[in-house]
Amino acid sequence: MSHILHAGPVNVRYENGFLRYISLDETELVRMIYFAIRDHNWLTAALTFTNEVIGQTNDSFHIQYDWQTNDLGIQMTGKVTIEGEADGTITVDWSGNALNTFRKNRVGLCVLHPIEGVSGQPAELIAPDGQYTNAHFPTYISPHQPFLNIQTLRWRPASGGTWQLDFSGDVFETEDQRNWTDASFKTYSTPLSRPFPVTVQTGDVFSHRIVFSQSKREIPAEMAPIEVTPRSDNSTSTRPQVGVGQRTDGPPLTATEAALLKKLNLSHLRADIFFSLPDWQTRLINAIADATLLTVPLELAVFFGDESANELSLLQQLLKTENAAVHSIIVYNAATLTTSTELLQALVPVLRTNWPDVLVGGGTDDNFAELNRNPFDFSLVDFVAYSVNPQVHAFDDLTLLENIAGQVETVSSARNLSVGKPIHISPVTLRSRFTTRAGAATERLNQPPDPRQTTSFGADWTRQSLQALTDAGVASITYYQSHGPNGLVNDDAVYPLATVL
């Protein structure tokens, strides 16, 4: 249940223990203040709230509750107190006590800043030693933390005025969450420059405070916002090609499933090829059979090892033997899930000679962050590719819908980074396909479905995602898998999201 509360002129939505949409009039100033407990694999522990008390007047409010977690091998308890005052100040006090020994990457309070009205706007940072730094929230997605060593953060949103966040209990810094298609910047602790994971001992105590307020110190008017002119890509298409991925956790397509999918006029079937898997040929032959049933060509996502030239030769021989139609190939280093200039220099001449009509792409099979942090010689490829899922940091319905805007942000940044190359989003899934680098291939090929895959919510999310990426001008999108629990159909059942496509 959510509550709309007021701290003087400032409105806030309180929901499930956290503050969302701190706003003045219709202007969103802060997207969210919350806390997270994340283990050594960056998995987020589930929380339980008890003894909740909410008190409110016309211009102030008071919230307190206890919290617990017993998840991912982490046992903690703590308290939260939130005070909203008549002058617009909101104070969040959080504490936690460790009941067992565990390893953590992050424990404590975080702030999400919206993109709209904040991107490109001026900011002022005050470090714990009192040093001032002038800065701006990034316009294009920053590959690394734009703000470091924060005790106080002041900023001037596009709507005017200067607002302030004061942090205590740890050193905070800001990352650009658009790297993971979150529609937000995030200020958090502890700095990633410090070694992690950290072992928390039984009895360790944590305490954080965040104070949001209207600043008494204005950011100087001469600190103007940064404005950019979006770069257009080199494609002439106004509608993306839309395909699906191969089902890899079950049987091939049936004739009934293929007939249902052919009504969608799909453009391609994506097949993942990991030469490290002993049955990669069988998987590829199954993909060729599925693509033949659908009468569409293949998009190959190929993960090369140390013998890339030999692996490519084996791949091309099999495809020739099976008389497979290939539309495009995305070239990845299996060890990093990214594309390197060295790999492209080794393989692209062979691809251009033997497959002159096949489009060659590069990027990452991971989140946009990995492309942003590992650029390569984009002149060697025809398009840039990366994957999308909306659940890297949070898993509730509202966050998934918010993060559709983050997909669009990655498109403009990818286009700028690659100097206008066409963008292929491949694939789009509701949940992450893997959690760690170890065993990533089998995790990606056999990920459990999100329960929302078969619901009207999944259809609505897909509709909004498709509309946003179409408006952004992407050239190609691969959604989900063809059939099965992670697909569009299953036997004679058609999932609601299939009707969107």
Short mmCIF file of N, CA and C in Angstrom, two decimals, residues 179-312:
data_model
loop_
_atom_site.label_atom_id
_atom_site.label_comp_id
_atom_site.label_asym_id
_atom_site.label_seq_id
_atom_site.Cartn_x
_atom_site.Cartn_y
_atom_site.Cartn_z
N ASN A 179 23.55 2.67 -17.47
CA ASN A 179 24.38 1.58 -17.97
C ASN A 179 23.66 0.25 -17.91
N TRP A 180 22.70 0.11 -17.02
CA TRP A 180 21.94 -1.13 -16.85
C TRP A 180 20.46 -0.92 -17.20
N THR A 181 20.18 0.10 -17.98
CA THR A 181 18.86 0.54 -18.42
C THR A 181 17.95 0.95 -17.28
N ASP A 182 18.50 1.28 -16.11
CA ASP A 182 17.71 1.95 -15.08
C ASP A 182 17.59 3.42 -15.48
N ALA A 183 16.41 4.00 -15.31
CA ALA A 183 16.20 5.39 -15.69
C ALA A 183 16.56 6.29 -14.52
N SER A 184 17.82 6.22 -14.07
CA SER A 184 18.20 6.97 -12.88
C SER A 184 19.71 7.03 -12.75
N PHE A 185 20.17 8.03 -11.98
CA PHE A 185 21.50 8.03 -11.39
C PHE A 185 21.34 7.52 -9.96
N LYS A 186 22.38 6.89 -9.40
CA LYS A 186 22.29 6.37 -8.04
C LYS A 186 23.47 6.84 -7.21
N THR A 187 23.17 7.41 -6.03
CA THR A 187 24.20 7.76 -5.06
C THR A 187 24.13 6.75 -3.93
N TYR A 188 25.26 6.13 -3.61
CA TYR A 188 25.30 4.98 -2.71
C TYR A 188 26.63 4.99 -1.95
N SER A 189 26.78 4.09 -1.02
CA SER A 189 28.04 3.80 -0.36
C SER A 189 28.23 2.28 -0.43
N THR A 190 29.35 1.75 -0.26
CA THR A 190 30.67 2.26 -0.01
C THR A 190 31.37 2.43 -1.35
N PRO A 191 32.39 3.32 -1.48
CA PRO A 191 33.04 3.51 -2.78
C PRO A 191 33.55 2.21 -3.38
N LEU A 192 33.33 2.04 -4.68
CA LEU A 192 33.77 0.81 -5.36
C LEU A 192 35.28 0.74 -5.50
N SER A 193 35.98 1.85 -5.20
CA SER A 193 37.44 1.82 -5.22
C SER A 193 37.99 1.00 -4.06
N ARG A 194 37.18 0.77 -3.06
CA ARG A 194 37.61 -0.06 -1.94
C ARG A 194 37.39 -1.53 -2.28
N PRO A 195 38.24 -2.42 -1.76
CA PRO A 195 38.10 -3.85 -2.09
C PRO A 195 36.74 -4.40 -1.66
N PHE A 196 36.18 -5.26 -2.49
CA PHE A 196 34.94 -5.95 -2.16
C PHE A 196 34.99 -7.33 -2.82
N PRO A 197 34.26 -8.31 -2.29
CA PRO A 197 33.34 -8.22 -1.15
C PRO A 197 34.07 -8.07 0.18
N VAL A 198 33.30 -7.62 1.19
CA VAL A 198 33.81 -7.43 2.54
C VAL A 198 33.11 -8.42 3.46
N THR A 199 33.85 -9.01 4.36
CA THR A 199 33.26 -9.92 5.33
C THR A 199 32.66 -9.14 6.50
N VAL A 200 31.38 -9.33 6.73
CA VAL A 200 30.69 -8.72 7.86
C VAL A 200 30.66 -9.75 8.99
N GLN A 201 31.06 -9.34 10.19
CA GLN A 201 31.10 -10.24 11.33
C GLN A 201 29.81 -10.12 12.14
N THR A 202 29.46 -11.20 12.80
CA THR A 202 28.32 -11.19 13.71
C THR A 202 28.50 -10.07 14.74
N GLY A 203 27.46 -9.27 14.89
CA GLY A 203 27.52 -8.17 15.84
C GLY A 203 27.92 -6.83 15.23
N ASP A 204 28.37 -6.82 13.96
CA ASP A 204 28.72 -5.54 13.32
C ASP A 204 27.46 -4.67 13.20
N VAL A 205 27.65 -3.37 13.42
CA VAL A 205 26.54 -2.41 13.41
C VAL A 205 26.79 -1.38 12.31
N PHE A 206 25.72 -1.04 11.57
CA PHE A 206 25.79 -0.04 10.51
C PHE A 206 24.77 1.05 10.81
N SER A 207 25.09 2.28 10.41
CA SER A 207 24.17 3.40 10.63
C SER A 207 24.40 4.46 9.56
N HIS A 208 23.34 4.83 8.85
CA HIS A 208 23.41 5.86 7.80
C HIS A 208 22.32 6.89 8.02
N ARG A 209 22.60 8.11 7.57
CA ARG A 209 21.58 9.16 7.56
C ARG A 209 21.68 9.92 6.24
N ILE A 210 20.50 10.22 5.67
CA ILE A 210 20.42 11.07 4.49
C ILE A 210 19.41 12.17 4.78
N VAL A 211 19.81 13.42 4.52
CA VAL A 211 18.93 14.58 4.71
C VAL A 211 18.73 15.27 3.37
N PHE A 212 17.48 15.34 2.92
CA PHE A 212 17.10 16.06 1.72
C PHE A 212 16.53 17.41 2.12
N SER A 213 16.96 18.49 1.45
CA SER A 213 16.46 19.82 1.81
C SER A 213 16.67 20.77 0.65
N GLN A 214 16.00 21.93 0.74
CA GLN A 214 16.27 23.02 -0.19
C GLN A 214 17.51 23.74 0.30
N SER A 215 18.49 23.87 -0.60
CA SER A 215 19.79 24.39 -0.18
C SER A 215 19.73 25.89 0.10
N LYS A 216 20.45 26.32 1.12
CA LYS A 216 20.60 27.75 1.41
C LYS A 216 21.68 28.37 0.55
N ARG A 217 22.44 27.55 -0.13
CA ARG A 217 23.52 28.02 -1.00
C ARG A 217 23.12 27.70 -2.44
N GLU A 218 22.94 28.73 -3.25
CA GLU A 218 22.54 28.54 -4.65
C GLU A 218 23.76 28.16 -5.50
N ILE A 219 23.54 27.28 -6.47
CA ILE A 219 24.58 27.00 -7.46
C ILE A 219 24.70 28.22 -8.37
N PRO A 220 25.91 28.72 -8.60
CA PRO A 220 26.08 29.95 -9.39
C PRO A 220 25.41 29.86 -10.76
N ALA A 221 24.80 30.95 -11.17
CA ALA A 221 24.08 30.99 -12.44
C ALA A 221 25.00 30.72 -13.63
N GLU A 222 26.30 31.06 -13.49
CA GLU A 222 27.21 30.85 -14.62
C GLU A 222 27.49 29.36 -14.89
N MET A 223 27.11 28.48 -13.96
CA MET A 223 27.21 27.05 -14.21
C MET A 223 25.99 26.62 -15.02
N ALA A 224 26.12 26.71 -16.33
CA ALA A 224 24.99 26.43 -17.22
C ALA A 224 24.85 24.94 -17.45
N PRO A 225 23.64 24.48 -17.76
CA PRO A 225 23.46 23.07 -18.11
C PRO A 225 24.23 22.69 -19.37
N ILE A 226 24.55 21.42 -19.49
CA ILE A 226 25.17 20.89 -20.70
C ILE A 226 24.07 20.45 -21.65
N GLU A 227 24.13 20.91 -22.86
CA GLU A 227 23.15 20.50 -23.87
C GLU A 227 23.86 19.79 -25.00
N VAL A 228 23.22 18.74 -25.53
CA VAL A 228 23.81 17.96 -26.62
C VAL A 228 22.83 17.86 -27.76
N THR A 229 23.37 17.72 -28.95
CA THR A 229 22.55 17.46 -30.13
C THR A 229 22.62 15.97 -30.43
N PRO A 230 21.49 15.26 -30.34
CA PRO A 230 21.53 13.81 -30.56
C PRO A 230 22.07 13.47 -31.93
N ARG A 231 22.89 12.44 -31.97
CA ARG A 231 23.46 11.96 -33.23
C ARG A 231 22.49 10.98 -33.89
N SER A 232 22.26 11.14 -35.18
CA SER A 232 21.42 10.18 -35.89
C SER A 232 22.29 9.03 -36.37
N ASP A 233 21.64 7.86 -36.60
CA ASP A 233 22.44 6.73 -37.07
C ASP A 233 22.44 6.70 -38.60
N ASN A 234 23.11 5.70 -39.13
CA ASN A 234 23.28 5.61 -40.58
C ASN A 234 22.21 4.77 -41.26
N SER A 235 21.20 4.33 -40.51
CA SER A 235 20.17 3.50 -41.12
C SER A 235 19.02 4.38 -41.61
N THR A 236 18.31 3.86 -42.59
CA THR A 236 17.17 4.60 -43.13
C THR A 236 15.84 4.02 -42.66
N SER A 237 15.91 2.93 -41.91
CA SER A 237 14.69 2.27 -41.46
C SER A 237 14.02 3.08 -40.35
N THR A 238 12.70 3.18 -40.42
CA THR A 238 11.96 3.86 -39.35
C THR A 238 11.27 2.86 -38.42
N ARG A 239 11.25 1.59 -38.83
CA ARG A 239 10.69 0.55 -37.97
C ARG A 239 11.74 -0.54 -37.80
N PRO A 240 11.93 -1.03 -36.58
CA PRO A 240 12.96 -2.05 -36.39
C PRO A 240 12.51 -3.40 -36.90
N GLN A 241 13.48 -4.20 -37.32
CA GLN A 241 13.22 -5.61 -37.53
C GLN A 241 13.07 -6.25 -36.15
N VAL A 242 12.12 -7.16 -36.01
CA VAL A 242 11.86 -7.80 -34.72
C VAL A 242 11.96 -9.31 -34.87
N GLY A 243 12.84 -9.90 -34.07
CA GLY A 243 13.01 -11.34 -34.08
C GLY A 243 12.92 -11.91 -32.68
N VAL A 244 13.17 -13.21 -32.58
CA VAL A 244 13.13 -13.91 -31.29
C VAL A 244 14.36 -14.77 -31.16
N GLY A 245 14.61 -15.21 -29.92
CA GLY A 245 15.72 -16.10 -29.67
C GLY A 245 15.31 -17.55 -29.76
N GLN A 246 16.29 -18.41 -29.96
CA GLN A 246 16.05 -19.85 -29.98
C GLN A 246 15.75 -20.34 -28.56
N ARG A 247 14.77 -21.24 -28.44
CA ARG A 247 14.56 -21.88 -27.15
C ARG A 247 15.69 -22.89 -26.93
N THR A 248 16.31 -22.82 -25.76
CA THR A 248 17.47 -23.66 -25.49
C THR A 248 17.30 -24.56 -24.27
N ASP A 249 16.12 -24.52 -23.66
CA ASP A 249 15.90 -25.34 -22.46
C ASP A 249 14.84 -26.42 -22.68
N GLY A 250 14.55 -26.71 -23.94
CA GLY A 250 13.49 -27.67 -24.20
C GLY A 250 13.48 -28.11 -25.65
N PRO A 251 12.39 -28.72 -26.10
CA PRO A 251 12.32 -29.28 -27.45
C PRO A 251 12.25 -28.19 -28.51
N PRO A 252 12.58 -28.56 -29.75
CA PRO A 252 12.46 -27.61 -30.87
C PRO A 252 11.01 -27.22 -31.10
N LEU A 253 10.82 -26.28 -32.01
CA LEU A 253 9.48 -25.83 -32.38
C LEU A 253 8.64 -26.97 -32.93
N THR A 254 7.37 -26.97 -32.57
CA THR A 254 6.41 -27.86 -33.21
C THR A 254 5.78 -27.14 -34.39
N ALA A 255 5.11 -27.87 -35.24
CA ALA A 255 4.43 -27.26 -36.38
C ALA A 255 3.35 -26.29 -35.90
N THR A 256 2.67 -26.64 -34.81
CA THR A 256 1.63 -25.75 -34.27
C THR A 256 2.23 -24.44 -33.79
N GLU A 257 3.33 -24.54 -33.04
CA GLU A 257 3.99 -23.31 -32.54
C GLU A 257 4.51 -22.47 -33.69
N ALA A 258 5.10 -23.11 -34.68
CA ALA A 258 5.62 -22.36 -35.82
C ALA A 258 4.51 -21.63 -36.56
N ALA A 259 3.36 -22.27 -36.71
CA ALA A 259 2.24 -21.63 -37.40
C ALA A 259 1.77 -20.39 -36.65
N LEU A 260 1.74 -20.48 -35.33
CA LEU A 260 1.34 -19.33 -34.52
C LEU A 260 2.35 -18.19 -34.66
N LEU A 261 3.65 -18.53 -34.64
CA LEU A 261 4.69 -17.50 -34.69
C LEU A 261 4.80 -16.87 -36.08
N LYS A 262 4.50 -17.62 -37.12
CA LYS A 262 4.61 -17.07 -38.48
C LYS A 262 3.62 -15.93 -38.71
N LYS A 263 2.55 -15.89 -37.91
CA LYS A 263 1.60 -14.79 -38.03
C LYS A 263 2.20 -13.46 -37.60
N LEU A 264 3.32 -13.51 -36.86
CA LEU A 264 3.93 -12.28 -36.34
C LEU A 264 4.89 -11.63 -37.33
N ASN A 265 5.16 -12.30 -38.46
CA ASN A 265 6.09 -11.74 -39.46
C ASN A 265 7.44 -11.38 -38.83
N LEU A 266 8.00 -12.31 -38.09
CA LEU A 266 9.30 -12.10 -37.45
C LEU A 266 10.40 -11.98 -38.50
N SER A 267 11.47 -11.30 -38.14
CA SER A 267 12.54 -11.06 -39.12
C SER A 267 13.70 -12.03 -38.98
N HIS A 268 13.90 -12.63 -37.78
CA HIS A 268 15.06 -13.50 -37.60
C HIS A 268 14.88 -14.36 -36.34
N LEU A 269 15.70 -15.38 -36.26
CA LEU A 269 15.81 -16.21 -35.06
C LEU A 269 17.26 -16.13 -34.59
N ARG A 270 17.45 -15.69 -33.35
CA ARG A 270 18.80 -15.60 -32.80
C ARG A 270 19.22 -16.95 -32.24
N ALA A 271 20.43 -17.38 -32.59
CA ALA A 271 21.02 -18.60 -32.04
C ALA A 271 22.35 -18.25 -31.38
N ASP A 272 22.55 -18.70 -30.13
CA ASP A 272 23.79 -18.49 -29.40
C ASP A 272 24.71 -19.68 -29.60
N ILE A 273 25.96 -19.41 -29.96
CA ILE A 273 26.92 -20.48 -30.24
C ILE A 273 28.10 -20.33 -29.30
N PHE A 274 28.21 -21.27 -28.38
CA PHE A 274 29.34 -21.34 -27.45
C PHE A 274 30.16 -22.57 -27.81
N PHE A 275 31.34 -22.34 -28.37
CA PHE A 275 32.17 -23.47 -28.77
C PHE A 275 32.64 -24.27 -27.56
N SER A 276 32.54 -23.70 -26.38
CA SER A 276 32.93 -24.41 -25.16
C SER A 276 31.93 -25.50 -24.77
N LEU A 277 30.73 -25.45 -25.35
CA LEU A 277 29.72 -26.46 -25.04
C LEU A 277 29.89 -27.65 -25.99
N PRO A 278 29.92 -28.87 -25.47
CA PRO A 278 30.17 -30.02 -26.33
C PRO A 278 29.08 -30.28 -27.37
N ASP A 279 27.89 -29.76 -27.11
CA ASP A 279 26.78 -30.01 -28.04
C ASP A 279 26.44 -28.78 -28.87
N TRP A 280 27.42 -27.90 -29.12
CA TRP A 280 27.08 -26.66 -29.82
C TRP A 280 26.57 -26.93 -31.23
N GLN A 281 27.11 -27.97 -31.89
CA GLN A 281 26.62 -28.28 -33.24
C GLN A 281 25.16 -28.70 -33.21
N THR A 282 24.80 -29.54 -32.24
CA THR A 282 23.40 -29.99 -32.14
C THR A 282 22.47 -28.81 -31.88
N ARG A 283 22.88 -27.93 -30.99
CA ARG A 283 22.07 -26.74 -30.70
C ARG A 283 21.88 -25.89 -31.96
N LEU A 284 22.95 -25.73 -32.72
CA LEU A 284 22.86 -24.91 -33.93
C LEU A 284 21.99 -25.59 -34.99
N ILE A 285 22.13 -26.90 -35.14
CA ILE A 285 21.28 -27.62 -36.11
C ILE A 285 19.81 -27.48 -35.72
N ASN A 286 19.51 -27.55 -34.43
CA ASN A 286 18.13 -27.34 -33.98
C ASN A 286 17.66 -25.92 -34.32
N ALA A 287 18.54 -24.94 -34.14
CA ALA A 287 18.18 -23.56 -34.47
C ALA A 287 17.89 -23.41 -35.95
N ILE A 288 18.71 -24.06 -36.78
CA ILE A 288 18.49 -24.00 -38.23
C ILE A 288 17.13 -24.60 -38.59
N ALA A 289 16.79 -25.71 -37.94
CA ALA A 289 15.49 -26.33 -38.19
C ALA A 289 14.34 -25.42 -37.77
N ASP A 290 14.49 -24.77 -36.61
CA ASP A 290 13.45 -23.84 -36.16
C ASP A 290 13.31 -22.66 -37.11
N ALA A 291 14.44 -22.12 -37.55
CA ALA A 291 14.40 -20.97 -38.47
C ALA A 291 13.76 -21.37 -39.79
N THR A 292 14.02 -22.60 -40.24
CA THR A 292 13.40 -23.08 -41.48
C THR A 292 11.90 -23.17 -41.34
N LEU A 293 11.42 -23.67 -40.19
CA LEU A 293 9.98 -23.73 -39.94
C LEU A 293 9.36 -22.34 -39.95
N LEU A 294 10.11 -21.36 -39.42
CA LEU A 294 9.59 -19.99 -39.34
C LEU A 294 9.82 -19.21 -40.63
N THR A 295 10.58 -19.80 -41.55
CA THR A 295 10.98 -19.15 -42.81
C THR A 295 11.64 -17.80 -42.56
N VAL A 296 12.57 -17.78 -41.60
CA VAL A 296 13.35 -16.57 -41.31
C VAL A 296 14.83 -16.95 -41.27
N PRO A 297 15.73 -15.99 -41.52
CA PRO A 297 17.17 -16.27 -41.41
C PRO A 297 17.62 -16.23 -39.95
N LEU A 298 18.85 -16.64 -39.74
CA LEU A 298 19.44 -16.66 -38.40
C LEU A 298 20.19 -15.36 -38.11
N GLU A 299 20.11 -14.94 -36.85
CA GLU A 299 21.07 -13.99 -36.30
C GLU A 299 21.94 -14.81 -35.35
N LEU A 300 23.24 -14.88 -35.63
CA LEU A 300 24.15 -15.70 -34.84
C LEU A 300 24.88 -14.84 -33.83
N ALA A 301 24.79 -15.21 -32.56
CA ALA A 301 25.61 -14.60 -31.51
C ALA A 301 26.69 -15.62 -31.19
N VAL A 302 27.92 -15.35 -31.64
CA VAL A 302 28.98 -16.35 -31.61
C VAL A 302 30.05 -15.95 -30.60
N PHE A 303 30.35 -16.87 -29.68
CA PHE A 303 31.27 -16.61 -28.57
C PHE A 303 32.57 -17.38 -28.83
N PHE A 304 33.60 -16.65 -29.25
CA PHE A 304 34.85 -17.27 -29.69
C PHE A 304 35.83 -17.42 -28.54
N GLY A 305 36.58 -18.52 -28.59
CA GLY A 305 37.63 -18.76 -27.62
C GLY A 305 38.99 -18.41 -28.18
N ASP A 306 40.02 -19.14 -27.71
CA ASP A 306 41.39 -18.82 -28.11
C ASP A 306 41.70 -19.23 -29.54
N GLU A 307 40.92 -20.17 -30.10
CA GLU A 307 41.17 -20.64 -31.48
C GLU A 307 40.08 -20.10 -32.40
N SER A 308 39.96 -18.78 -32.44
CA SER A 308 38.82 -18.16 -33.14
C SER A 308 38.79 -18.48 -34.63
N ALA A 309 39.95 -18.52 -35.29
CA ALA A 309 39.97 -18.79 -36.72
C ALA A 309 39.48 -20.21 -37.01
N ASN A 310 39.93 -21.18 -36.23
CA ASN A 310 39.47 -22.55 -36.42
C ASN A 310 37.99 -22.69 -36.09
N GLU A 311 37.56 -22.00 -35.04
CA GLU A 311 36.15 -22.06 -34.66
C GLU A 311 35.27 -21.48 -35.75
N LEU A 312 35.68 -20.38 -36.34
CA LEU A 312 34.90 -19.78 -37.42
C LEU A 312 34.84 -20.72 -38.62
#
